[in-house]
CSV table of C-alpha atoms in Angstrom, one decimal:
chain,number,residue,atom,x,y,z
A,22,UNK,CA,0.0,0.0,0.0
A,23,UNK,CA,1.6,3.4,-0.8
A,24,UNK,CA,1.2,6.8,1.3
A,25,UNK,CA,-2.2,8.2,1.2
A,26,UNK,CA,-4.2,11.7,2.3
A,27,UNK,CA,-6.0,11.0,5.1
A,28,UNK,CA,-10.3,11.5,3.7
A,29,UNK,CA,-11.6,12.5,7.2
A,30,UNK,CA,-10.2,16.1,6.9
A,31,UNK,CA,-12.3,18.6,8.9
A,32,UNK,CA,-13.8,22.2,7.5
A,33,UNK,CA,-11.1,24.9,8.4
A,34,UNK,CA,-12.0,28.5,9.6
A,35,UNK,CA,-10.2,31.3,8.4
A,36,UNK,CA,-10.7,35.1,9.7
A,37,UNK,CA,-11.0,37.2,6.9
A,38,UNK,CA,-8.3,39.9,7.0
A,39,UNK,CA,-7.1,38.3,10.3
A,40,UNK,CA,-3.4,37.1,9.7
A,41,UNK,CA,-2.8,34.0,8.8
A,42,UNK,CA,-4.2,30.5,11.2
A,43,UNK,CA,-3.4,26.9,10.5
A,44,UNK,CA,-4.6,24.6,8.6
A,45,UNK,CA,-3.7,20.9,8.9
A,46,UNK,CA,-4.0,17.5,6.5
A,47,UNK,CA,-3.0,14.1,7.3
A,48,UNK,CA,-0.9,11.7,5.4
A,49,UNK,CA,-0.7,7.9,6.2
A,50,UNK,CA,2.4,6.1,5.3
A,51,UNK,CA,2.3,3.2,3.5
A,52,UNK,CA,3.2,-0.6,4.0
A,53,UNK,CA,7.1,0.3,3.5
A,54,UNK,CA,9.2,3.1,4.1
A,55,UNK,CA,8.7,6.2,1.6
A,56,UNK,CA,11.0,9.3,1.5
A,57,UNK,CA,10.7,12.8,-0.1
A,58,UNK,CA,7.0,12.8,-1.2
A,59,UNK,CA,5.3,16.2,-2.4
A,60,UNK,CA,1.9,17.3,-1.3
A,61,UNK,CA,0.9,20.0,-3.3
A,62,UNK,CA,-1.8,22.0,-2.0
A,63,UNK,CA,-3.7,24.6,-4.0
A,64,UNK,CA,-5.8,27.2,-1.6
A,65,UNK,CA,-8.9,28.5,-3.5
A,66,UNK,CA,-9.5,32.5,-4.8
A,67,UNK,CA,-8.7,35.4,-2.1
A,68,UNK,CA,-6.5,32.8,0.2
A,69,UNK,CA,-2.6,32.6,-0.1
A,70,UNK,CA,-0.2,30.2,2.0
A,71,UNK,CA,2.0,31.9,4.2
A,72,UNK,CA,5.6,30.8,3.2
A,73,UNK,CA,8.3,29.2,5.5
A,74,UNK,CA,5.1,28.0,7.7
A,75,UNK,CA,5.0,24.2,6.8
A,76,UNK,CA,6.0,21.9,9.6
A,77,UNK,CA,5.3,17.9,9.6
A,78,UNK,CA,4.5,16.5,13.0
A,79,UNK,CA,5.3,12.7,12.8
A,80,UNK,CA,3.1,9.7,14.5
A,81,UNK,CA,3.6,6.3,15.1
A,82,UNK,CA,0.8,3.8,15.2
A,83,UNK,CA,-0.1,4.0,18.7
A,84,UNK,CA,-0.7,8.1,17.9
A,85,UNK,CA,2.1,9.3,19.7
A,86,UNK,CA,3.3,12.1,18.6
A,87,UNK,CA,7.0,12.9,17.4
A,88,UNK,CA,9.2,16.2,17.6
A,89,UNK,CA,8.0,18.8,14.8
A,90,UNK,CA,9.8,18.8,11.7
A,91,UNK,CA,10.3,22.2,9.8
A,92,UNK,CA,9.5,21.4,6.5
A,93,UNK,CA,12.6,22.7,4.2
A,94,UNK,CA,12.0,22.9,0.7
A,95,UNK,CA,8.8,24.5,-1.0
A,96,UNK,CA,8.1,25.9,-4.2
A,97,UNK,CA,5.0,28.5,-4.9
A,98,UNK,CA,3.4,28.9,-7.8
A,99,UNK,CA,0.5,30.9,-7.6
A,100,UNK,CA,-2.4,29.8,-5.8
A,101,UNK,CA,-0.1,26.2,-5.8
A,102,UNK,CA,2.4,25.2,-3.3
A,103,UNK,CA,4.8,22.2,-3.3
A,104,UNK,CA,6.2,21.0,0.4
A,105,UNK,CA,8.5,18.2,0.2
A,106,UNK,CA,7.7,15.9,3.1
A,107,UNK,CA,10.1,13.6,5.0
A,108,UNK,CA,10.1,9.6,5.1
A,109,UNK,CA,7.4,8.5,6.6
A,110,UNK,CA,7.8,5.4,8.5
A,111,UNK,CA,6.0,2.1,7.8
A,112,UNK,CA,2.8,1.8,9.1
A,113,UNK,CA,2.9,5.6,10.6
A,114,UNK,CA,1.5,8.7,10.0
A,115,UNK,CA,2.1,12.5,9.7
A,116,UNK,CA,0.3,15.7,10.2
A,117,UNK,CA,1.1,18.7,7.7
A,118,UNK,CA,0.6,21.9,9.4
A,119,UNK,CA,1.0,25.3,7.5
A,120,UNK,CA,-0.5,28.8,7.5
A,121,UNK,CA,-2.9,30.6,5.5
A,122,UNK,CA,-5.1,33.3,5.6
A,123,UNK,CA,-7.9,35.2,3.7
A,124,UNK,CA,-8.2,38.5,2.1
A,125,UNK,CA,-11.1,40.6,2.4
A,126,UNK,CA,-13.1,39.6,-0.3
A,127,UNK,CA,-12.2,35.7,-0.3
A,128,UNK,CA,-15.4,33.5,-0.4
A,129,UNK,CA,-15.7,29.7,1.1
A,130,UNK,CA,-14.0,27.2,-1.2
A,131,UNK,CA,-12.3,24.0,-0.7
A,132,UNK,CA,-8.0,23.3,-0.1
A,133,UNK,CA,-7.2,20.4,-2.6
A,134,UNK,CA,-4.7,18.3,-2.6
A,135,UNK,CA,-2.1,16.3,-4.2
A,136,UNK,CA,0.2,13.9,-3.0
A,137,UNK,CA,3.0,12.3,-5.0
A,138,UNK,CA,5.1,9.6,-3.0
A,139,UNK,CA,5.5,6.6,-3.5
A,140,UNK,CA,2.9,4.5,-5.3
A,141,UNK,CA,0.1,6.5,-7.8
A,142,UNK,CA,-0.3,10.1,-7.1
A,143,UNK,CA,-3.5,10.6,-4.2
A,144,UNK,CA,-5.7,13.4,-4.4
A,145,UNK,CA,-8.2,14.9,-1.9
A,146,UNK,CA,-10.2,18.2,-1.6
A,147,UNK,CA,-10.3,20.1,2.6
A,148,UNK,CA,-13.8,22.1,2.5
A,149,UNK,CA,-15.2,24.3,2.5
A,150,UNK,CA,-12.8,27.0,4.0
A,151,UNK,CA,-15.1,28.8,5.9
A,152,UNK,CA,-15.0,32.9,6.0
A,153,UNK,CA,-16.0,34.6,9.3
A,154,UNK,CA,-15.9,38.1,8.3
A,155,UNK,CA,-14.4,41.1,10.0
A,156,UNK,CA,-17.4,43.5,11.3
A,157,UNK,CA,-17.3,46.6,13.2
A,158,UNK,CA,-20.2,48.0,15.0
A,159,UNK,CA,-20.5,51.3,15.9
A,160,UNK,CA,-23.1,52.9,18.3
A,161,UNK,CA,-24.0,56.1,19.3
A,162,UNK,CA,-26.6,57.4,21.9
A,163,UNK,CA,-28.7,59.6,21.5
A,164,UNK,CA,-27.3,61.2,24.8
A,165,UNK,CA,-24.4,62.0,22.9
A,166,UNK,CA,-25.0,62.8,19.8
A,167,UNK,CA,-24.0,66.6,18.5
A,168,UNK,CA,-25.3,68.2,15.9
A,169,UNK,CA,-23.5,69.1,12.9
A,170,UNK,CA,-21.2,72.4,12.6
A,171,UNK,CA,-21.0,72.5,16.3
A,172,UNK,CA,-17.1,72.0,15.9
A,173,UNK,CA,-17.0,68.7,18.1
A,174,UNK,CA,-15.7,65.7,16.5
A,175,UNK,CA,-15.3,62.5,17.7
């Protein structure tokens, strides 16, 4: 069995205009050992990946977690980015962790991705990418309101 993207990814929530927040996607290693797979990822309209963010958090198959790999070698290519991940052991899994974030006018849309490693390439799509909008409220009393070309601003 070769590496595989894990099918049970949750819905993400991204603050619009709010700095970028992490997103995560699951890889399971195969029956033997596979090194230097890619997972491209492609982030839909109005989202962009925040580079040098990747890190790979390694599992064995009693889910105990590993020390957090940096992830070294990426290549961006528009709404496209390619992260080289390390051998994953036999039987084990990883979990890809990188940042992203969302303009002002991005919309919900799905993450896809792609995963070339050993064995036929995998794809799966991470949705939707949910949007909470930034809103400000303002509020002003009628106990103090002033009326215009009185020379008070506030």
């Amino acid at each position: 069995m070769a590496q595989q993207l894990s099918d049970d990814q949750t819905a993400t929530l991204i603050n619009s205009a709010n700095g970028p927040q992490q997103v995560n996607v699951k890889i399971f290693g195969g029956s033997s050992v596979c090194t230097n797979g890619i997972l491209a990822l492609t982030l839909p309209a109005g989202y962009s990946y925040k580079p040098n963010s990747a890190f790979v958090t390694p599992y064995n198959a009693a889910d105990v977690a590993g020390a957090a790999i940096p992830i070294a070698t990426e290549s961006i290519a528009g709404s496209t980015t390619n992260l080289t991940i390390p051998t994953i052991a036999a039987g084990n899994y990883v979990v890809v962790t990188y940042e992203a974030s969302a303009a002002c006018g991005a919309e919900t849309g799905n993450i896809s991705y792609t995963l070339n490693a050993c064995g036929a390439p995998a794809s799966t799509e991470l949705g939707p990418v949910n949007i909470k909008k930034a809103k400000l409220n303002i509020s002003i009393s009628p106990e103090t309101y002033v009326a215009p070309g009185t020379g008070v601003t506030y």
